[in-house]
Amino acid sequence: MADFNVGSNPIDWARGFTIDFDLKTGMSKKKETSKRRLSNMRGMFADEAALEKKIAKDDEVVYEFHEIGAPETAGDLAFGCSITYPGRVGGEYFMTKGHFHTILETGEVYYCMGGHGYMLLENPEGDWSAHELTAGKMVYVPPRYAHRSINVDAKEPLLTFFCFRGDAGHDYGTIETKGYRKLLVEKDGKPQIVDNPKWK
Ligand code: MN
């Protein structure tokens, strides 16, 4: 006989579980976050001098995320929250590195829990788009598209919940090597898309 309710809700991929995410911080008591500081973001921002200057002053956390590590099967779903902090490097907003999935033909959903930002999408063929995110908005990332979260708010963190196929994997190397075709920068006090001068 199955349990009516599992009071302690241990993470049980075989039988199901619940998990709490704090709506204000995106944090979960069940999972530590991985942090990416400015010094982990070398090569990601166009203005390298501005980045080094900031690192020397304060090696801030740019973003953190946790993933409730699912079994790496086609049938399971990996999920978690991503928290991108407010800030800028030169004219560019704080952002995640961005990635393709190792299994390129894999979609993903992101649900914005708070803050204000954009999800920048780009596929290997060069198609790109930027989707504005505010609390309550969901963005669908289609198969083949790299995705990067960008926080355009001056004060609040951008919080998103994400979910994707358990065996999709992450390909960070392509973006680390080639960069994104487009950048989101602040110009005249508002976000603008410009070509990435360093794109290869
Ligand atoms: Mn992804």
PDB file of C-alpha atoms and ligand atoms in Angstrom:
ATOM      1  CA  MET A   1       0.000   0.000   0.000  1.00  0.00           C
ATOM      2  CA  ALA A   2       1.436   3.358  -1.012  1.00  0.00           C
ATOM      3  CA  ASP A   3       1.909   6.088   1.560  1.00  0.00           C
ATOM      4  CA  PHE A   4      -0.845   8.696   1.648  1.00  0.00           C
ATOM      5  CA  ASN A   5       1.675  11.420   2.414  1.00  0.00           C
ATOM      6  CA  VAL A   6       5.431  11.419   2.764  1.00  0.00           C
ATOM      7  CA  GLY A   7       6.037  13.848   5.592  1.00  0.00           C
ATOM      8  CA  SER A   8       9.767  14.320   5.180  1.00  0.00           C
ATOM      9  CA  ASN A   9       9.695  14.250   1.375  1.00  0.00           C
ATOM     10  CA  PRO A  10      13.089  12.676   0.742  1.00  0.00           C
ATOM     11  CA  ILE A  11      14.268  12.996  -2.851  1.00  0.00           C
ATOM     12  CA  ASP A  12      12.989   9.751  -4.332  1.00  0.00           C
ATOM     13  CA  TRP A  13      13.324   9.627  -8.127  1.00  0.00           C
ATOM     14  CA  ALA A  14      11.605   6.263  -8.283  1.00  0.00           C
ATOM     15  CA  ARG A  15       8.463   7.137  -6.298  1.00  0.00           C
ATOM     16  CA  GLY A  16       8.208  10.926  -6.457  1.00  0.00           C
ATOM     17  CA  PHE A  17       8.874  13.765  -4.033  1.00  0.00           C
ATOM     18  CA  THR A  18       8.192  17.415  -3.362  1.00  0.00           C
ATOM     19  CA  ILE A  19      10.757  20.112  -2.792  1.00  0.00           C
ATOM     20  CA  ASP A  20      10.530  23.709  -1.559  1.00  0.00           C
ATOM     21  CA  PHE A  21      12.055  26.643  -3.397  1.00  0.00           C
ATOM     22  CA  ASP A  22      12.050  29.946  -1.555  1.00  0.00           C
ATOM     23  CA  LEU A  23      10.058  32.337  -3.749  1.00  0.00           C
ATOM     24  CA  LYS A  24      12.193  35.344  -2.755  1.00  0.00           C
ATOM     25  CA  THR A  25      15.659  33.812  -3.109  1.00  0.00           C
ATOM     26  CA  GLY A  26      15.249  30.720  -5.295  1.00  0.00           C
ATOM     27  CA  MET A  27      17.114  28.749  -2.629  1.00  0.00           C
ATOM     28  CA  SER A  28      16.295  25.198  -1.616  1.00  0.00           C
ATOM     29  CA  LYS A  29      17.148  23.642   1.736  1.00  0.00           C
ATOM     30  CA  LYS A  30      17.801  20.357  -0.051  1.00  0.00           C
ATOM     31  CA  LYS A  31      20.536  21.454  -2.428  1.00  0.00           C
ATOM     32  CA  GLU A  32      23.634  23.645  -2.272  1.00  0.00           C
ATOM     33  CA  THR A  33      24.162  26.083  -5.119  1.00  0.00           C
ATOM     34  CA  SER A  34      27.061  26.284  -7.531  1.00  0.00           C
ATOM     35  CA  LYS A  35      28.447  29.822  -7.682  1.00  0.00           C
ATOM     36  CA  ARG A  36      29.985  31.644 -10.621  1.00  0.00           C
ATOM     37  CA  ARG A  37      32.009  34.698  -9.652  1.00  0.00           C
ATOM     38  CA  LEU A  38      33.380  37.443 -11.907  1.00  0.00           C
ATOM     39  CA  SER A  39      36.718  35.588 -12.015  1.00  0.00           C
ATOM     40  CA  ASN A  40      34.918  32.511 -13.411  1.00  0.00           C
ATOM     41  CA  MET A  41      33.515  34.681 -16.241  1.00  0.00           C
ATOM     42  CA  ARG A  42      36.766  35.659 -17.982  1.00  0.00           C
ATOM     43  CA  GLY A  43      36.225  35.631 -21.741  1.00  0.00           C
ATOM     44  CA  MET A  44      32.434  35.986 -21.399  1.00  0.00           C
ATOM     45  CA  PHE A  45      32.170  39.801 -21.335  1.00  0.00           C
ATOM     46  CA  ALA A  46      33.273  42.035 -24.204  1.00  0.00           C
ATOM     47  CA  ASP A  47      35.075  44.585 -22.010  1.00  0.00           C
ATOM     48  CA  GLU A  48      37.933  42.553 -20.484  1.00  0.00           C
ATOM     49  CA  ALA A  49      39.599  45.573 -18.864  1.00  0.00           C
ATOM     50  CA  ALA A  50      36.370  46.480 -17.065  1.00  0.00           C
ATOM     51  CA  LEU A  51      36.048  42.878 -15.857  1.00  0.00           C
ATOM     52  CA  GLU A  52      39.598  42.769 -14.436  1.00  0.00           C
ATOM     53  CA  LYS A  53      39.056  46.092 -12.709  1.00  0.00           C
ATOM     54  CA  LYS A  54      35.923  44.766 -11.009  1.00  0.00           C
ATOM     55  CA  ILE A  55      37.595  41.478 -10.005  1.00  0.00           C
ATOM     56  CA  ALA A  56      40.471  43.394  -8.379  1.00  0.00           C
ATOM     57  CA  LYS A  57      37.966  45.423  -6.350  1.00  0.00           C
ATOM     58  CA  ASP A  58      35.453  42.688  -5.419  1.00  0.00           C
ATOM     59  CA  ASP A  59      35.135  39.247  -6.997  1.00  0.00           C
ATOM     60  CA  GLU A  60      31.320  39.286  -6.808  1.00  0.00           C
ATOM     61  CA  VAL A  61      29.028  36.319  -7.398  1.00  0.00           C
ATOM     62  CA  VAL A  62      27.428  36.873 -10.827  1.00  0.00           C
ATOM     63  CA  TYR A  63      25.035  33.933 -10.620  1.00  0.00           C
ATOM     64  CA  GLU A  64      24.344  30.728  -8.769  1.00  0.00           C
ATOM     65  CA  PHE A  65      22.223  27.731  -9.528  1.00  0.00           C
ATOM     66  CA  HIS A  66      21.281  24.384  -8.192  1.00  0.00           C
ATOM     67  CA  GLU A  67      20.079  21.442 -10.081  1.00  0.00           C
ATOM     68  CA  ILE A  68      18.251  18.615  -8.394  1.00  0.00           C
ATOM     69  CA  GLY A  69      20.407  16.082 -10.224  1.00  0.00           C
ATOM     70  CA  ALA A  70      18.015  13.731 -11.948  1.00  0.00           C
ATOM     71  CA  PRO A  71      18.934  10.277 -13.183  1.00  0.00           C
ATOM     72  CA  GLU A  72      20.448  10.861 -16.629  1.00  0.00           C
ATOM     73  CA  THR A  73      17.710   9.112 -18.580  1.00  0.00           C
ATOM     74  CA  ALA A  74      15.443  10.314 -21.410  1.00  0.00           C
ATOM     75  CA  GLY A  75      12.401   9.826 -19.190  1.00  0.00           C
ATOM     76  CA  ASP A  76      13.479  11.720 -16.068  1.00  0.00           C
ATOM     77  CA  LEU A  77      13.436  15.510 -15.714  1.00  0.00           C
ATOM     78  CA  ALA A  78      16.259  17.594 -14.214  1.00  0.00           C
ATOM     79  CA  PHE A  79      15.210  20.858 -12.582  1.00  0.00           C
ATOM     80  CA  GLY A  80      16.250  23.598 -10.206  1.00  0.00           C
ATOM     81  CA  CYS A  81      16.575  27.356  -9.816  1.00  0.00           C
ATOM     82  CA  SER A  82      19.001  29.842 -11.259  1.00  0.00           C
ATOM     83  CA  ILE A  83      19.725  33.183  -9.567  1.00  0.00           C
ATOM     84  CA  THR A  84      21.423  35.937 -11.594  1.00  0.00           C
ATOM     85  CA  TYR A  85      22.460  38.990  -9.581  1.00  0.00           C
ATOM     86  CA  PRO A  86      22.204  42.629 -10.639  1.00  0.00           C
ATOM     87  CA  GLY A  87      25.361  44.278 -11.925  1.00  0.00           C
ATOM     88  CA  ARG A  88      27.252  45.309 -15.038  1.00  0.00           C
ATOM     89  CA  VAL A  89      30.643  44.809 -16.634  1.00  0.00           C
ATOM     90  CA  GLY A  90      31.296  47.792 -18.863  1.00  0.00           C
ATOM     91  CA  GLY A  91      27.931  48.243 -20.560  1.00  0.00           C
ATOM     92  CA  GLU A  92      26.985  44.567 -20.296  1.00  0.00           C
ATOM     93  CA  TYR A  93      24.581  43.235 -17.705  1.00  0.00           C
ATOM     94  CA  PHE A  94      25.407  40.366 -15.360  1.00  0.00           C
ATOM     95  CA  MET A  95      24.450  37.127 -17.073  1.00  0.00           C
ATOM     96  CA  THR A  96      24.976  33.390 -17.032  1.00  0.00           C
ATOM     97  CA  LYS A  97      27.607  31.787 -19.266  1.00  0.00           C
ATOM     98  CA  GLY A  98      24.867  30.203 -21.335  1.00  0.00           C
ATOM     99  CA  HIS A  99      24.989  26.760 -22.863  1.00  0.00           C
ATOM    100  CA  PHE A 100      23.777  24.365 -25.505  1.00  0.00           C
ATOM    101  CA  HIS A 101      22.688  20.917 -24.428  1.00  0.00           C
ATOM    102  CA  THR A 102      24.979  18.010 -25.261  1.00  0.00           C
ATOM    103  CA  ILE A 103      21.929  16.402 -26.848  1.00  0.00           C
ATOM    104  CA  LEU A 104      21.281  19.455 -29.024  1.00  0.00           C
ATOM    105  CA  GLU A 105      17.723  18.413 -29.906  1.00  0.00           C
ATOM    106  CA  THR A 106      16.469  19.069 -26.372  1.00  0.00           C
ATOM    107  CA  GLY A 107      14.028  21.748 -25.250  1.00  0.00           C
ATOM    108  CA  GLU A 108      13.766  23.342 -21.816  1.00  0.00           C
ATOM    109  CA  VAL A 109      11.354  25.567 -19.920  1.00  0.00           C
ATOM    110  CA  TYR A 110      12.281  28.452 -17.613  1.00  0.00           C
ATOM    111  CA  TYR A 111       9.707  30.025 -15.329  1.00  0.00           C
ATOM    112  CA  CYS A 112      10.534  33.459 -13.946  1.00  0.00           C
ATOM    113  CA  MET A 113       9.867  33.664 -10.201  1.00  0.00           C
ATOM    114  CA  GLY A 114      11.109  37.229  -9.760  1.00  0.00           C
ATOM    115  CA  GLY A 115      13.205  40.075 -11.071  1.00  0.00           C
ATOM    116  CA  HIS A 116      13.520  41.461 -14.585  1.00  0.00           C
ATOM    117  CA  GLY A 117      15.684  40.114 -17.340  1.00  0.00           C
ATOM    118  CA  TYR A 118      15.973  38.425 -20.704  1.00  0.00           C
ATOM    119  CA  MET A 119      16.582  34.941 -21.997  1.00  0.00           C
ATOM    120  CA  LEU A 120      18.890  35.210 -24.992  1.00  0.00           C
ATOM    121  CA  LEU A 121      18.526  32.325 -27.438  1.00  0.00           C
ATOM    122  CA  GLU A 122      20.778  31.425 -30.346  1.00  0.00           C
ATOM    123  CA  ASN A 123      21.039  28.346 -32.543  1.00  0.00           C
ATOM    124  CA  PRO A 124      24.073  27.076 -34.512  1.00  0.00           C
ATOM    125  CA  GLU A 125      22.492  28.370 -37.749  1.00  0.00           C
ATOM    126  CA  GLY A 126      22.557  31.924 -36.403  1.00  0.00           C
ATOM    127  CA  ASP A 127      18.917  32.509 -35.529  1.00  0.00           C
ATOM    128  CA  TRP A 128      18.573  34.382 -32.244  1.00  0.00           C
ATOM    129  CA  SER A 129      15.937  36.063 -30.082  1.00  0.00           C
ATOM    130  CA  ALA A 130      15.717  37.768 -26.700  1.00  0.00           C
ATOM    131  CA  HIS A 131      12.687  37.073 -24.489  1.00  0.00           C
ATOM    132  CA  GLU A 132      11.821  39.453 -21.680  1.00  0.00           C
ATOM    133  CA  LEU A 133      11.272  37.829 -18.288  1.00  0.00           C
ATOM    134  CA  THR A 134       9.312  39.187 -15.345  1.00  0.00           C
ATOM    135  CA  ALA A 135       7.703  37.319 -12.440  1.00  0.00           C
ATOM    136  CA  GLY A 136       5.131  34.835 -13.741  1.00  0.00           C
ATOM    137  CA  LYS A 137       6.483  34.616 -17.301  1.00  0.00           C
ATOM    138  CA  MET A 138       7.628  31.345 -18.762  1.00  0.00           C
ATOM    139  CA  VAL A 139       9.963  31.031 -21.699  1.00  0.00           C
ATOM    140  CA  TYR A 140      10.189  27.961 -23.890  1.00  0.00           C
ATOM    141  CA  VAL A 141      13.697  27.209 -25.134  1.00  0.00           C
ATOM    142  CA  PRO A 142      13.307  25.089 -28.273  1.00  0.00           C
ATOM    143  CA  PRO A 143      15.660  22.258 -29.224  1.00  0.00           C
ATOM    144  CA  ARG A 144      18.995  23.443 -30.758  1.00  0.00           C
ATOM    145  CA  TYR A 145      19.046  26.837 -28.996  1.00  0.00           C
ATOM    146  CA  ALA A 146      21.749  27.983 -26.575  1.00  0.00           C
ATOM    147  CA  HIS A 147      20.251  29.931 -23.678  1.00  0.00           C
ATOM    148  CA  ARG A 148      21.624  32.608 -21.382  1.00  0.00           C
ATOM    149  CA  SER A 149      19.850  34.497 -18.552  1.00  0.00           C
ATOM    150  CA  ILE A 150      20.563  38.230 -18.330  1.00  0.00           C
ATOM    151  CA  ASN A 151      19.531  40.443 -15.403  1.00  0.00           C
ATOM    152  CA  VAL A 152      18.654  44.004 -16.476  1.00  0.00           C
ATOM    153  CA  ASP A 153      17.364  45.176 -13.095  1.00  0.00           C
ATOM    154  CA  ALA A 154      19.568  47.471 -11.040  1.00  0.00           C
ATOM    155  CA  LYS A 155      18.635  45.981  -7.652  1.00  0.00           C
ATOM    156  CA  GLU A 156      16.763  42.656  -7.721  1.00  0.00           C
ATOM    157  CA  PRO A 157      18.105  39.214  -8.595  1.00  0.00           C
ATOM    158  CA  LEU A 158      16.571  37.419 -11.589  1.00  0.00           C
ATOM    159  CA  LEU A 159      15.096  34.138 -10.339  1.00  0.00           C
ATOM    160  CA  THR A 160      14.117  31.338 -12.694  1.00  0.00           C
ATOM    161  CA  PHE A 161      12.994  27.764 -12.269  1.00  0.00           C
ATOM    162  CA  PHE A 162      14.142  25.465 -15.068  1.00  0.00           C
ATOM    163  CA  CYS A 163      13.302  21.932 -16.182  1.00  0.00           C
ATOM    164  CA  PHE A 164      14.741  19.757 -18.926  1.00  0.00           C
ATOM    165  CA  ARG A 165      15.231  16.152 -19.995  1.00  0.00           C
ATOM    166  CA  GLY A 166      17.472  14.244 -17.580  1.00  0.00           C
ATOM    167  CA  ASP A 167      20.000  12.990 -20.103  1.00  0.00           C
ATOM    168  CA  ALA A 168      20.361  16.251 -22.103  1.00  0.00           C
ATOM    169  CA  GLY A 169      23.735  17.246 -20.600  1.00  0.00           C
ATOM    170  CA  HIS A 170      25.436  20.664 -20.857  1.00  0.00           C
ATOM    171  CA  ASP A 171      27.746  21.997 -23.532  1.00  0.00           C
ATOM    172  CA  TYR A 172      29.414  25.140 -22.121  1.00  0.00           C
ATOM    173  CA  GLY A 173      32.494  24.809 -24.340  1.00  0.00           C
ATOM    174  CA  THR A 174      30.906  26.094 -27.555  1.00  0.00           C
ATOM    175  CA  ILE A 175      29.879  29.397 -25.942  1.00  0.00           C
ATOM    176  CA  GLU A 176      33.199  29.684 -24.052  1.00  0.00           C
ATOM    177  CA  THR A 177      35.058  29.305 -27.350  1.00  0.00           C
ATOM    178  CA  LYS A 178      32.839  31.162 -29.824  1.00  0.00           C
ATOM    179  CA  GLY A 179      30.777  33.478 -27.625  1.00  0.00           C
ATOM    180  CA  TYR A 180      27.278  34.666 -28.475  1.00  0.00           C
ATOM    181  CA  ARG A 181      26.537  36.497 -31.716  1.00  0.00           C
ATOM    182  CA  LYS A 182      24.590  39.147 -29.828  1.00  0.00           C
ATOM    183  CA  LEU A 183      25.111  41.030 -26.580  1.00  0.00           C
ATOM    184  CA  LEU A 184      22.602  42.814 -24.386  1.00  0.00           C
ATOM    185  CA  VAL A 185      24.024  46.130 -23.219  1.00  0.00           C
ATOM    186  CA  GLU A 186      22.683  49.196 -21.482  1.00  0.00           C
ATOM    187  CA  LYS A 187      22.483  52.179 -23.818  1.00  0.00           C
ATOM    188  CA  ASP A 188      20.698  55.412 -22.983  1.00  0.00           C
ATOM    189  CA  GLY A 189      19.403  53.768 -19.813  1.00  0.00           C
ATOM    190  CA  LYS A 190      17.716  50.806 -21.476  1.00  0.00           C
ATOM    191  CA  PRO A 191      18.633  47.326 -22.740  1.00  0.00           C
ATOM    192  CA  GLN A 192      19.758  47.156 -26.388  1.00  0.00           C
ATOM    193  CA  ILE A 193      20.936  44.278 -28.562  1.00  0.00           C
ATOM    194  CA  VAL A 194      24.290  44.791 -30.300  1.00  0.00           C
ATOM    195  CA  ASP A 195      26.630  42.553 -32.309  1.00  0.00           C
ATOM    196  CA  ASN A 196      29.344  40.866 -30.258  1.00  0.00           C
ATOM    197  CA  PRO A 197      32.635  42.237 -31.582  1.00  0.00           C
ATOM    198  CA  LYS A 198      34.438  39.139 -30.255  1.00  0.00           C
ATOM    199  CA  TRP A 199      32.147  36.518 -31.802  1.00  0.00           C
ATOM    200  CA  LYS A 200      34.095  33.817 -33.701  1.00  0.00           C
TER     201      LYS A 200
HETATM  202 MN    MN B   1      19.718  24.267 -20.390  1.00  0.00          MN
END
